[in-house]
């Protein structure tokens, strides 16, 4: 039976990352021993100093509605963080705190995009960018990349993709799913192109900022000519192991921040009071307090890359940050293994789920159909076991 749902929801794809995580949970409930490497979620506890701040907030009776755009103290703390980490000057009136960076991104797209506007998505891109653009009746325009170009786009590709209808481009560095970080020089070269097209707004999703291994990521808004049309998105989920606390935020031109506040005021209001109080402590904390998690991710990166490279057919780049590997698996396309014919990355991810009991995510969801995403935000033991199972299933 078909239910009378709106065209809007009927045309919306489910989030591939969340769908795979749900499928893994379902199989586990049926008694299957699934190793979940599909979700980008740190396996650490939220650090005690942040939990203590939340407990204190509860005891201090922070229980009322919060300002729609966030507590002033939190917005001031975020301005301090932007200055300290990104060399960015923002005033509290340019900050909007939301229920996770996903809501921040959705707010920005909803306030900027009209039906028919084009949104440029350098590939690979995070799954929800294109879905949210669809919700805004905008058109996603992918700019392809591959493992051969280390998953980066060139200024020439950017120039060729811009049309009079282009309204927004989304950058994400460190990138989910490829882990790649654009250098300052690479961003400056892309900015030279953007300079010529003042109608294009820029969203820089920096949620994985602190999870970098060799070089600190560069903030696009730090390029003077782009500052007035760049929205910097960040949040606490990844670096502070606070996925469930749902705190994201933007630094943006004031008129965009105001519009996002208006949008949020009609949809969710201000985000959770306790999480916001804890967030003040988190964003002001020295990075050294969370470095142990980054160091651990770096160790795991080395382990997973070495193990994957031992399996014939996996082409793996070395990610600069985040906690994903994004191997090219085209070598398996067209093969039949254990009775399953693998035509594409989705088939391959399903094969791994069925025959190796390992959950990953197909690259199609990220605009990169040659690859699959494997999260290494899991224990070393789980990573070793998962890759062993994959090797066995394929051999
Ligand atoms: N951002 C994470 C991921 O890509 C969490 C899941 C989601 O919200 O998509 O796995």
mmCIF file of C-alpha atoms and ligand atoms in Angstrom:
data_model
loop_
_atom_site.group_PDB
_atom_site.id
_atom_site.type_symbol
_atom_site.label_atom_id
_atom_site.label_comp_id
_atom_site.label_asym_id
_atom_site.label_seq_id
_atom_site.Cartn_x
_atom_site.Cartn_y
_atom_site.Cartn_z
ATOM 1 C CA UNK A 1 0.000 0.000 0.000
ATOM 2 C CA UNK A 2 1.334 3.443 -0.827
ATOM 3 C CA UNK A 3 0.754 6.120 1.768
ATOM 4 C CA UNK A 4 -0.066 9.698 0.842
ATOM 5 C CA UNK A 5 3.367 11.076 1.636
ATOM 6 C CA UNK A 6 4.661 14.277 0.080
ATOM 7 C CA UNK A 7 6.699 14.251 -3.122
ATOM 8 C CA UNK A 8 9.405 15.896 -1.030
ATOM 9 C CA UNK A 9 9.924 12.906 1.241
ATOM 10 C CA UNK A 10 9.285 10.362 -1.480
ATOM 11 C CA UNK A 11 12.115 11.791 -3.556
ATOM 12 C CA UNK A 12 14.516 11.964 -0.615
ATOM 13 C CA UNK A 13 17.049 9.130 -0.359
ATOM 14 C CA UNK A 14 17.620 7.742 3.142
ATOM 15 C CA UNK A 15 21.028 8.592 4.612
ATOM 16 C CA UNK A 16 23.317 5.795 3.434
ATOM 17 C CA UNK A 17 25.558 6.055 6.490
ATOM 18 C CA UNK A 18 22.670 5.858 8.931
ATOM 19 C CA UNK A 19 20.920 3.163 6.865
ATOM 20 C CA UNK A 20 24.004 0.933 6.945
ATOM 21 C CA UNK A 21 24.413 1.487 10.687
ATOM 22 C CA UNK A 22 20.738 0.563 11.209
ATOM 23 C CA UNK A 23 21.137 -2.552 9.056
ATOM 24 C CA UNK A 24 24.182 -3.616 11.094
ATOM 25 C CA UNK A 25 22.210 -3.108 14.327
ATOM 26 C CA UNK A 26 19.329 -5.153 12.921
ATOM 27 C CA UNK A 27 21.618 -8.042 11.943
ATOM 28 C CA UNK A 28 23.278 -7.934 15.349
ATOM 29 C CA UNK A 29 19.857 -8.166 17.001
ATOM 30 C CA UNK A 30 19.286 -11.326 14.921
ATOM 31 C CA UNK A 31 22.402 -12.764 16.512
ATOM 32 C CA UNK A 32 24.934 -12.069 13.714
ATOM 33 C CA UNK A 33 28.402 -10.979 14.773
ATOM 34 C CA UNK A 34 28.670 -7.816 12.673
ATOM 35 C CA UNK A 35 31.639 -5.459 12.918
ATOM 36 C CA UNK A 36 30.347 -1.968 12.225
ATOM 37 C CA UNK A 37 32.800 0.145 10.269
ATOM 38 C CA UNK A 38 30.061 2.122 8.575
ATOM 39 C CA UNK A 39 29.371 4.975 10.938
ATOM 40 C CA UNK A 40 31.686 7.897 11.522
ATOM 41 C CA UNK A 41 31.499 7.859 15.259
ATOM 42 C CA UNK A 42 34.442 7.967 17.673
ATOM 43 C CA UNK A 43 34.462 4.928 19.946
ATOM 44 C CA UNK A 44 35.754 7.006 22.877
ATOM 45 C CA UNK A 45 33.791 8.290 25.841
ATOM 46 C CA UNK A 46 33.208 12.028 26.030
ATOM 47 C CA UNK A 47 36.153 13.358 28.105
ATOM 48 C CA UNK A 48 35.426 13.708 31.850
ATOM 49 C CA UNK A 49 36.067 17.448 31.964
ATOM 50 C CA UNK A 50 33.199 17.967 29.496
ATOM 51 C CA UNK A 51 30.888 15.547 31.286
ATOM 52 C CA UNK A 52 31.605 17.397 34.556
ATOM 53 C CA UNK A 53 30.574 20.694 32.949
ATOM 54 C CA UNK A 54 27.268 19.106 31.873
ATOM 55 C CA UNK A 55 26.607 17.698 35.339
ATOM 56 C CA UNK A 56 27.304 21.101 36.838
ATOM 57 C CA UNK A 57 24.862 22.688 34.382
ATOM 58 C CA UNK A 58 22.146 20.234 35.413
ATOM 59 C CA UNK A 59 22.775 20.994 39.071
ATOM 60 C CA UNK A 60 22.691 24.717 38.337
ATOM 61 C CA UNK A 61 19.209 24.212 36.890
ATOM 62 C CA UNK A 62 19.882 25.011 33.270
ATOM 63 C CA UNK A 63 16.540 23.733 32.102
ATOM 64 C CA UNK A 64 14.803 26.566 30.276
ATOM 65 C CA UNK A 65 14.490 27.305 26.587
ATOM 66 C CA UNK A 66 17.755 28.602 25.222
ATOM 67 C CA UNK A 67 18.241 31.590 22.886
ATOM 68 C CA UNK A 68 17.503 30.342 19.353
ATOM 69 C CA UNK A 69 21.044 31.079 18.135
ATOM 70 C CA UNK A 70 22.749 29.758 21.295
ATOM 71 C CA UNK A 71 23.856 31.101 24.680
ATOM 72 C CA UNK A 72 25.899 34.282 24.363
ATOM 73 C CA UNK A 73 28.711 32.701 26.450
ATOM 74 C CA UNK A 74 28.884 29.811 23.997
ATOM 75 C CA UNK A 75 28.896 32.110 20.977
ATOM 76 C CA UNK A 76 31.712 34.134 22.585
ATOM 77 C CA UNK A 77 33.627 30.934 23.273
ATOM 78 C CA UNK A 78 33.186 29.910 19.625
ATOM 79 C CA UNK A 79 34.539 33.309 18.494
ATOM 80 C CA UNK A 80 37.586 32.728 20.730
ATOM 81 C CA UNK A 81 38.028 29.266 19.191
ATOM 82 C CA UNK A 82 37.755 30.618 15.631
ATOM 83 C CA UNK A 83 40.445 33.204 16.391
ATOM 84 C CA UNK A 84 42.687 30.701 18.181
ATOM 85 C CA UNK A 85 42.471 27.825 15.712
ATOM 86 C CA UNK A 86 41.517 29.383 12.389
ATOM 87 C CA UNK A 87 42.693 32.983 12.461
ATOM 88 C CA UNK A 88 39.096 34.013 11.821
ATOM 89 C CA UNK A 89 37.470 37.107 13.323
ATOM 90 C CA UNK A 90 33.805 36.544 14.071
ATOM 91 C CA UNK A 91 31.472 38.472 16.358
ATOM 92 C CA UNK A 92 28.845 36.600 18.405
ATOM 93 C CA UNK A 93 26.194 38.035 16.054
ATOM 94 C CA UNK A 94 27.808 35.949 13.283
ATOM 95 C CA UNK A 95 27.499 32.660 15.184
ATOM 96 C CA UNK A 96 24.516 30.291 15.226
ATOM 97 C CA UNK A 97 24.573 27.154 17.368
ATOM 98 C CA UNK A 98 22.473 24.257 16.086
ATOM 99 C CA UNK A 99 21.489 20.688 16.854
ATOM 100 C CA UNK A 100 24.521 19.164 15.184
ATOM 101 C CA UNK A 101 26.522 20.381 12.184
ATOM 102 C CA UNK A 102 23.959 18.621 9.991
ATOM 103 C CA UNK A 103 21.335 21.131 11.086
ATOM 104 C CA UNK A 104 23.812 23.976 10.561
ATOM 105 C CA UNK A 105 24.311 22.803 6.973
ATOM 106 C CA UNK A 106 20.579 22.369 6.407
ATOM 107 C CA UNK A 107 19.878 25.862 7.775
ATOM 108 C CA UNK A 108 22.400 27.459 5.440
ATOM 109 C CA UNK A 109 21.099 25.648 2.359
ATOM 110 C CA UNK A 110 17.506 26.466 3.216
ATOM 111 C CA UNK A 111 18.194 30.161 3.626
ATOM 112 C CA UNK A 112 20.387 30.512 0.529
ATOM 113 C CA UNK A 113 18.926 28.219 -2.120
ATOM 114 C CA UNK A 114 15.994 28.775 -4.429
ATOM 115 C CA UNK A 115 14.524 26.062 -6.662
ATOM 116 C CA UNK A 116 16.768 25.569 -9.674
ATOM 117 C CA UNK A 117 19.907 26.988 -8.052
ATOM 118 C CA UNK A 118 22.996 24.886 -8.629
ATOM 119 C CA UNK A 119 25.077 23.558 -5.765
ATOM 120 C CA UNK A 120 28.604 22.427 -6.588
ATOM 121 C CA UNK A 121 29.769 19.306 -4.827
ATOM 122 C CA UNK A 122 33.452 18.456 -5.211
ATOM 123 C CA UNK A 123 33.545 14.654 -5.070
ATOM 124 C CA UNK A 124 33.641 12.775 -2.876
ATOM 125 C CA UNK A 125 31.236 14.654 -0.625
ATOM 126 C CA UNK A 126 29.378 13.805 2.536
ATOM 127 C CA UNK A 127 26.103 11.980 1.843
ATOM 128 C CA UNK A 128 23.675 14.523 3.203
ATOM 129 C CA UNK A 129 24.888 17.508 1.150
ATOM 130 C CA UNK A 130 23.112 16.398 -2.004
ATOM 131 C CA UNK A 131 20.005 15.193 -0.136
ATOM 132 C CA UNK A 132 19.603 18.551 1.610
ATOM 133 C CA UNK A 133 20.106 20.372 -1.694
ATOM 134 C CA UNK A 134 17.327 18.196 -3.137
ATOM 135 C CA UNK A 135 15.057 19.188 -0.252
ATOM 136 C CA UNK A 136 15.707 22.812 -1.224
ATOM 137 C CA UNK A 137 14.758 21.931 -4.831
ATOM 138 C CA UNK A 138 18.245 22.919 -5.870
ATOM 139 C CA UNK A 139 20.327 20.955 -8.345
ATOM 140 C CA UNK A 140 23.468 19.150 -7.179
ATOM 141 C CA UNK A 141 26.342 19.394 -9.653
ATOM 142 C CA UNK A 142 29.144 16.949 -8.942
ATOM 143 C CA UNK A 143 32.770 17.792 -9.714
ATOM 144 C CA UNK A 144 34.425 14.392 -10.057
ATOM 145 C CA UNK A 145 37.737 13.260 -8.627
ATOM 146 C CA UNK A 146 39.366 9.891 -8.162
ATOM 147 C CA UNK A 147 42.068 8.159 -6.192
ATOM 148 C CA UNK A 148 44.488 9.118 -9.011
ATOM 149 C CA UNK A 149 44.044 12.820 -8.165
ATOM 150 C CA UNK A 150 44.077 12.034 -4.443
ATOM 151 C CA UNK A 151 40.369 12.896 -4.412
ATOM 152 C CA UNK A 152 40.961 16.589 -5.063
ATOM 153 C CA UNK A 153 39.498 18.847 -7.719
ATOM 154 C CA UNK A 154 41.490 21.348 -9.772
ATOM 155 C CA UNK A 155 40.858 25.063 -10.393
ATOM 156 C CA UNK A 156 40.153 24.238 -14.063
ATOM 157 C CA UNK A 157 37.440 21.764 -13.071
ATOM 158 C CA UNK A 158 35.926 24.348 -10.731
ATOM 159 C CA UNK A 159 35.930 27.018 -13.431
ATOM 160 C CA UNK A 160 34.244 24.647 -15.868
ATOM 161 C CA UNK A 161 31.520 23.710 -13.368
ATOM 162 C CA UNK A 162 30.406 27.262 -12.528
ATOM 163 C CA UNK A 163 27.386 28.601 -14.430
ATOM 164 C CA UNK A 164 25.229 31.708 -13.893
ATOM 165 C CA UNK A 165 22.951 29.463 -11.810
ATOM 166 C CA UNK A 166 25.681 28.389 -9.367
ATOM 167 C CA UNK A 167 24.776 29.648 -5.915
ATOM 168 C CA UNK A 168 26.799 27.553 -3.495
ATOM 169 C CA UNK A 169 29.825 25.278 -3.309
ATOM 170 C CA UNK A 170 30.508 22.903 -0.444
ATOM 171 C CA UNK A 171 34.027 22.124 0.687
ATOM 172 C CA UNK A 172 34.839 19.626 3.399
ATOM 173 C CA UNK A 173 38.428 19.331 4.568
ATOM 174 C CA UNK A 174 39.478 17.050 6.219
ATOM 175 C CA UNK A 175 37.096 15.230 3.957
ATOM 176 C CA UNK A 176 34.470 12.679 4.808
ATOM 177 C CA UNK A 177 34.834 10.105 3.201
ATOM 178 C CA UNK A 178 38.346 10.435 1.668
ATOM 179 C CA UNK A 179 40.225 11.915 4.642
ATOM 180 C CA UNK A 180 41.983 14.312 2.270
ATOM 181 C CA UNK A 181 42.978 17.797 3.419
ATOM 182 C CA UNK A 182 43.256 20.670 0.925
ATOM 183 C CA UNK A 183 46.435 22.660 1.588
ATOM 184 C CA UNK A 184 46.427 26.443 1.932
ATOM 185 C CA UNK A 185 47.994 26.715 -1.520
ATOM 186 C CA UNK A 186 45.410 24.428 -3.100
ATOM 187 C CA UNK A 187 42.598 26.417 -1.520
ATOM 188 C CA UNK A 188 44.182 29.692 -2.671
ATOM 189 C CA UNK A 189 44.290 28.408 -6.235
ATOM 190 C CA UNK A 190 40.588 27.472 -6.053
ATOM 191 C CA UNK A 191 39.854 30.864 -4.454
ATOM 192 C CA UNK A 192 41.353 32.596 -7.517
ATOM 193 C CA UNK A 193 38.546 31.033 -9.554
ATOM 194 C CA UNK A 194 35.868 31.853 -6.985
ATOM 195 C CA UNK A 195 37.025 35.482 -6.914
ATOM 196 C CA UNK A 196 35.777 35.828 -10.493
ATOM 197 C CA UNK A 197 32.289 34.604 -9.555
ATOM 198 C CA UNK A 198 30.977 36.762 -6.714
ATOM 199 C CA UNK A 199 27.499 35.206 -6.897
ATOM 200 C CA UNK A 200 28.853 31.901 -5.540
ATOM 201 C CA UNK A 201 28.652 31.344 -1.778
ATOM 202 C CA UNK A 202 30.972 28.922 -0.071
ATOM 203 C CA UNK A 203 30.267 26.493 2.730
ATOM 204 C CA UNK A 204 33.373 25.156 4.422
ATOM 205 C CA UNK A 205 32.538 22.150 6.560
ATOM 206 C CA UNK A 206 35.407 21.815 9.040
ATOM 207 C CA UNK A 207 33.890 19.258 11.395
ATOM 208 C CA UNK A 208 37.008 17.014 11.219
ATOM 209 C CA UNK A 209 39.396 19.947 11.747
ATOM 210 C CA UNK A 210 41.156 18.592 14.826
ATOM 211 C CA UNK A 211 41.473 15.056 13.483
ATOM 212 C CA UNK A 212 44.500 15.648 11.298
ATOM 213 C CA UNK A 213 47.759 13.739 11.277
ATOM 214 C CA UNK A 214 50.411 15.619 9.366
ATOM 215 C CA UNK A 215 49.220 19.147 8.624
ATOM 216 C CA UNK A 216 46.711 21.505 10.178
ATOM 217 C CA UNK A 217 43.749 22.163 7.874
ATOM 218 C CA UNK A 218 43.264 25.650 6.478
ATOM 219 C CA UNK A 219 39.985 27.577 6.807
ATOM 220 C CA UNK A 220 38.630 28.927 3.535
ATOM 221 C CA UNK A 221 37.150 31.991 5.226
ATOM 222 C CA UNK A 222 40.711 33.024 6.138
ATOM 223 C CA UNK A 223 41.155 34.026 2.489
ATOM 224 C CA UNK A 224 40.195 37.707 2.640
ATOM 225 C CA UNK A 225 38.412 37.815 -0.700
ATOM 226 C CA UNK A 226 36.108 34.956 0.375
ATOM 227 C CA UNK A 227 35.366 35.907 3.981
ATOM 228 C CA UNK A 228 32.177 37.858 3.167
ATOM 229 C CA UNK A 229 30.594 34.917 1.352
ATOM 230 C CA UNK A 230 31.870 31.952 3.268
ATOM 231 C CA UNK A 231 30.018 30.033 5.943
ATOM 232 C CA UNK A 232 32.321 28.077 8.230
ATOM 233 C CA UNK A 233 30.652 25.003 9.723
ATOM 234 C CA UNK A 234 32.003 23.130 12.701
ATOM 235 C CA UNK A 235 30.794 21.162 15.700
ATOM 236 C CA UNK A 236 31.807 19.036 18.643
ATOM 237 C CA UNK A 237 30.794 15.533 17.569
ATOM 238 C CA UNK A 238 34.002 14.214 16.095
ATOM 239 C CA UNK A 239 36.977 15.696 17.947
ATOM 240 C CA UNK A 240 35.338 15.674 21.375
ATOM 241 C CA UNK A 241 33.558 12.311 21.034
ATOM 242 C CA UNK A 242 30.204 14.051 21.460
ATOM 243 C CA UNK A 243 28.158 12.715 18.540
ATOM 244 C CA UNK A 244 24.988 12.272 20.571
ATOM 245 C CA UNK A 245 25.199 15.672 22.257
ATOM 246 C CA UNK A 246 24.245 17.330 18.959
ATOM 247 C CA UNK A 247 26.164 20.596 18.922
ATOM 248 C CA UNK A 248 27.097 22.199 15.617
ATOM 249 C CA UNK A 249 27.683 25.817 14.761
ATOM 250 C CA UNK A 250 28.433 28.275 11.990
ATOM 251 C CA UNK A 251 30.457 31.440 11.660
ATOM 252 C CA UNK A 252 28.954 33.434 8.783
ATOM 253 C CA UNK A 253 28.173 36.876 7.422
ATOM 254 C CA UNK A 254 25.690 38.420 9.851
ATOM 255 C CA UNK A 255 22.802 38.415 7.365
ATOM 256 C CA UNK A 256 23.175 34.688 6.821
ATOM 257 C CA UNK A 257 23.445 34.027 10.574
ATOM 258 C CA UNK A 258 20.258 36.047 11.130
ATOM 259 C CA UNK A 259 18.398 34.108 8.448
ATOM 260 C CA UNK A 260 19.551 30.783 9.926
ATOM 261 C CA UNK A 261 18.308 31.899 13.345
ATOM 262 C CA UNK A 262 14.925 32.733 11.824
ATOM 263 C CA UNK A 263 14.779 29.322 10.111
ATOM 264 C CA UNK A 264 15.809 27.472 13.265
ATOM 265 C CA UNK A 265 13.318 29.472 15.318
ATOM 266 C CA UNK A 266 10.489 27.969 13.309
ATOM 267 C CA UNK A 267 11.790 24.431 13.236
ATOM 268 C CA UNK A 268 13.686 23.415 16.378
ATOM 269 C CA UNK A 269 14.385 26.538 18.498
ATOM 270 C CA UNK A 270 17.632 26.805 20.449
ATOM 271 C CA UNK A 271 19.545 23.591 20.976
ATOM 272 C CA UNK A 272 19.760 21.621 24.219
ATOM 273 C CA UNK A 273 20.707 23.701 27.284
ATOM 274 C CA UNK A 274 22.953 21.141 29.011
ATOM 275 C CA UNK A 275 24.848 20.273 25.835
ATOM 276 C CA UNK A 276 25.422 23.987 25.188
ATOM 277 C CA UNK A 277 26.846 24.596 28.667
ATOM 278 C CA UNK A 278 29.189 21.617 28.243
ATOM 279 C CA UNK A 279 30.132 22.920 24.803
ATOM 280 C CA UNK A 280 31.491 26.143 26.327
ATOM 281 C CA UNK A 281 34.040 24.063 28.241
ATOM 282 C CA UNK A 282 34.801 21.883 25.207
ATOM 283 C CA UNK A 283 35.460 24.628 22.649
ATOM 284 C CA UNK A 284 37.674 26.574 25.051
ATOM 285 C CA UNK A 285 39.725 23.527 26.063
ATOM 286 C CA UNK A 286 43.274 23.333 24.744
ATOM 287 C CA UNK A 287 43.553 20.861 21.884
ATOM 288 C CA UNK A 288 46.140 18.965 23.938
ATOM 289 C CA UNK A 289 43.234 17.649 26.034
ATOM 290 C CA UNK A 290 41.848 15.638 23.131
ATOM 291 C CA UNK A 291 45.136 14.799 21.427
ATOM 292 C CA UNK A 292 45.136 11.243 22.854
ATOM 293 C CA UNK A 293 42.163 10.405 20.627
ATOM 294 C CA UNK A 294 43.815 11.866 17.526
ATOM 295 C CA UNK A 295 47.020 9.925 18.302
ATOM 296 C CA UNK A 296 45.007 6.733 18.600
ATOM 297 C CA UNK A 297 43.238 7.383 15.279
ATOM 298 C CA UNK A 298 46.626 7.924 13.670
ATOM 299 C CA UNK A 299 47.867 4.548 14.906
ATOM 300 C CA UNK A 300 44.721 2.886 13.574
ATOM 301 C CA UNK A 301 45.108 4.645 10.226
ATOM 302 C CA UNK A 302 48.535 3.037 9.843
ATOM 303 C CA UNK A 303 47.191 -0.381 10.793
ATOM 304 C CA UNK A 304 44.182 -0.355 8.482
ATOM 305 C CA UNK A 305 46.139 0.937 5.489
ATOM 306 C CA UNK A 306 48.827 -1.717 5.889
ATOM 307 C CA UNK A 307 46.238 -4.466 6.231
ATOM 308 C CA UNK A 308 44.130 -3.312 3.275
ATOM 309 C CA UNK A 309 47.163 -3.005 1.032
ATOM 310 C CA UNK A 310 47.885 -6.665 1.639
ATOM 311 C CA UNK A 311 44.582 -7.585 -0.026
ATOM 312 C CA UNK A 312 44.780 -7.857 -3.802
ATOM 313 C CA UNK A 313 42.403 -5.434 -5.481
ATOM 314 C CA UNK A 314 42.220 -2.717 -2.819
ATOM 315 C CA UNK A 315 43.755 0.584 -3.944
ATOM 316 C CA UNK A 316 44.240 2.794 -0.901
ATOM 317 C CA UNK A 317 45.422 6.387 -0.524
ATOM 318 C CA UNK A 318 46.782 7.697 2.761
ATOM 319 C CA UNK A 319 44.162 9.950 4.352
ATOM 320 C CA UNK A 320 45.486 13.148 5.970
ATOM 321 C CA UNK A 321 42.715 13.342 8.546
ATOM 322 C CA UNK A 322 39.222 12.277 9.679
ATOM 323 C CA UNK A 323 38.851 8.562 10.464
ATOM 324 C CA UNK A 324 37.951 6.944 7.171
ATOM 325 C CA UNK A 325 39.768 5.081 4.426
ATOM 326 C CA UNK A 326 38.227 5.241 0.996
ATOM 327 C CA UNK A 327 39.686 2.451 -1.112
ATOM 328 C CA UNK A 328 39.058 2.147 -4.832
ATOM 329 C CA UNK A 329 37.549 -1.314 -5.293
ATOM 330 C CA UNK A 330 36.976 -1.327 -9.059
ATOM 331 C CA UNK A 331 39.252 -4.379 -9.354
ATOM 332 C CA UNK A 332 36.375 -6.452 -7.954
ATOM 333 C CA UNK A 333 33.727 -5.169 -10.354
ATOM 334 C CA UNK A 334 32.518 -7.834 -12.771
ATOM 335 C CA UNK A 335 33.753 -10.698 -10.556
ATOM 336 C CA UNK A 336 31.639 -13.407 -8.994
ATOM 337 C CA UNK A 337 32.858 -14.339 -5.533
ATOM 338 C CA UNK A 338 31.184 -16.962 -3.341
ATOM 339 C CA UNK A 339 28.243 -16.971 -5.737
ATOM 340 C CA UNK A 340 27.704 -13.209 -5.533
ATOM 341 C CA UNK A 341 28.237 -11.102 -8.642
ATOM 342 C CA UNK A 342 29.766 -7.753 -7.841
ATOM 343 C CA UNK A 343 28.770 -5.162 -10.404
ATOM 344 C CA UNK A 344 29.510 -2.022 -8.426
ATOM 345 C CA UNK A 345 30.514 -0.577 -5.048
ATOM 346 C CA UNK A 346 27.047 -1.108 -3.554
ATOM 347 C CA UNK A 347 27.212 -4.817 -4.425
ATOM 348 C CA UNK A 348 30.689 -4.945 -2.947
ATOM 349 C CA UNK A 349 29.587 -3.329 0.339
ATOM 350 C CA UNK A 350 26.664 -5.769 0.524
ATOM 351 C CA UNK A 351 29.007 -8.660 -0.202
ATOM 352 C CA UNK A 352 31.226 -7.561 2.703
ATOM 353 C CA UNK A 353 28.210 -7.347 4.974
ATOM 354 C CA UNK A 354 26.897 -10.768 3.998
ATOM 355 C CA UNK A 355 30.076 -12.772 3.583
ATOM 356 C CA UNK A 356 32.487 -11.022 5.957
ATOM 357 C CA UNK A 357 29.972 -9.631 8.454
ATOM 358 C CA UNK A 358 31.598 -6.217 8.135
ATOM 359 C CA UNK A 359 29.521 -3.083 7.604
ATOM 360 C CA UNK A 360 30.989 -0.382 5.337
ATOM 361 C CA UNK A 361 29.338 2.258 3.110
ATOM 362 C CA UNK A 362 29.213 2.298 -0.682
ATOM 363 C CA UNK A 363 31.009 5.174 -2.386
ATOM 364 C CA UNK A 364 27.924 5.917 -4.519
ATOM 365 C CA UNK A 365 26.456 7.694 -1.526
ATOM 366 C CA UNK A 366 29.419 10.089 -1.611
ATOM 367 C CA UNK A 367 29.451 10.684 -5.357
ATOM 368 C CA UNK A 368 32.379 8.280 -5.829
ATOM 369 C CA UNK A 369 31.047 4.999 -7.240
ATOM 370 C CA UNK A 370 34.500 3.365 -7.524
ATOM 371 C CA UNK A 371 35.077 3.277 -3.784
ATOM 372 C CA UNK A 372 33.761 2.144 -0.434
ATOM 373 C CA UNK A 373 34.144 3.962 2.870
ATOM 374 C CA UNK A 374 35.566 2.146 5.864
ATOM 375 C CA UNK A 375 35.541 3.916 9.213
ATOM 376 C CA UNK A 376 38.458 3.202 11.533
ATOM 377 C CA UNK A 377 36.765 4.831 14.505
ATOM 378 C CA UNK A 378 36.744 1.374 16.036
ATOM 379 C CA UNK A 379 39.105 -0.534 18.317
ATOM 380 C CA UNK A 380 42.353 -1.937 16.922
ATOM 381 C CA UNK A 381 41.046 -5.409 17.697
ATOM 382 C CA UNK A 382 37.880 -4.814 15.669
ATOM 383 C CA UNK A 383 39.837 -3.300 12.783
ATOM 384 C CA UNK A 384 42.227 -6.267 12.619
ATOM 385 C CA UNK A 385 39.387 -8.788 12.839
ATOM 386 C CA UNK A 386 37.308 -6.936 10.218
ATOM 387 C CA UNK A 387 40.100 -6.783 7.656
ATOM 388 C CA UNK A 388 40.976 -10.432 8.314
ATOM 389 C CA UNK A 389 37.354 -11.350 7.610
ATOM 390 C CA UNK A 390 37.345 -9.270 4.430
ATOM 391 C CA UNK A 391 40.544 -10.942 3.224
ATOM 392 C CA UNK A 392 39.109 -14.389 3.962
ATOM 393 C CA UNK A 393 35.790 -13.653 2.251
ATOM 394 C CA UNK A 394 37.613 -12.504 -0.883
ATOM 395 C CA UNK A 395 40.178 -15.270 -1.057
HETATM 396 N N1 LIG B 1 28.777 12.007 9.796
HETATM 397 C C1 LIG B 1 28.828 10.646 10.190
HETATM 398 C C2 LIG B 1 29.097 9.739 9.013
HETATM 399 O O1 LIG B 1 29.320 10.210 7.920
HETATM 400 C C3 LIG B 1 27.612 10.275 10.978
HETATM 401 C C4 LIG B 1 26.426 9.731 10.255
HETATM 402 C C5 LIG B 1 25.654 10.754 9.521
HETATM 403 O O2 LIG B 1 25.092 11.648 10.160
HETATM 404 O O3 LIG B 1 25.636 10.636 8.310
HETATM 405 O O4 LIG B 1 29.140 8.559 9.198
#
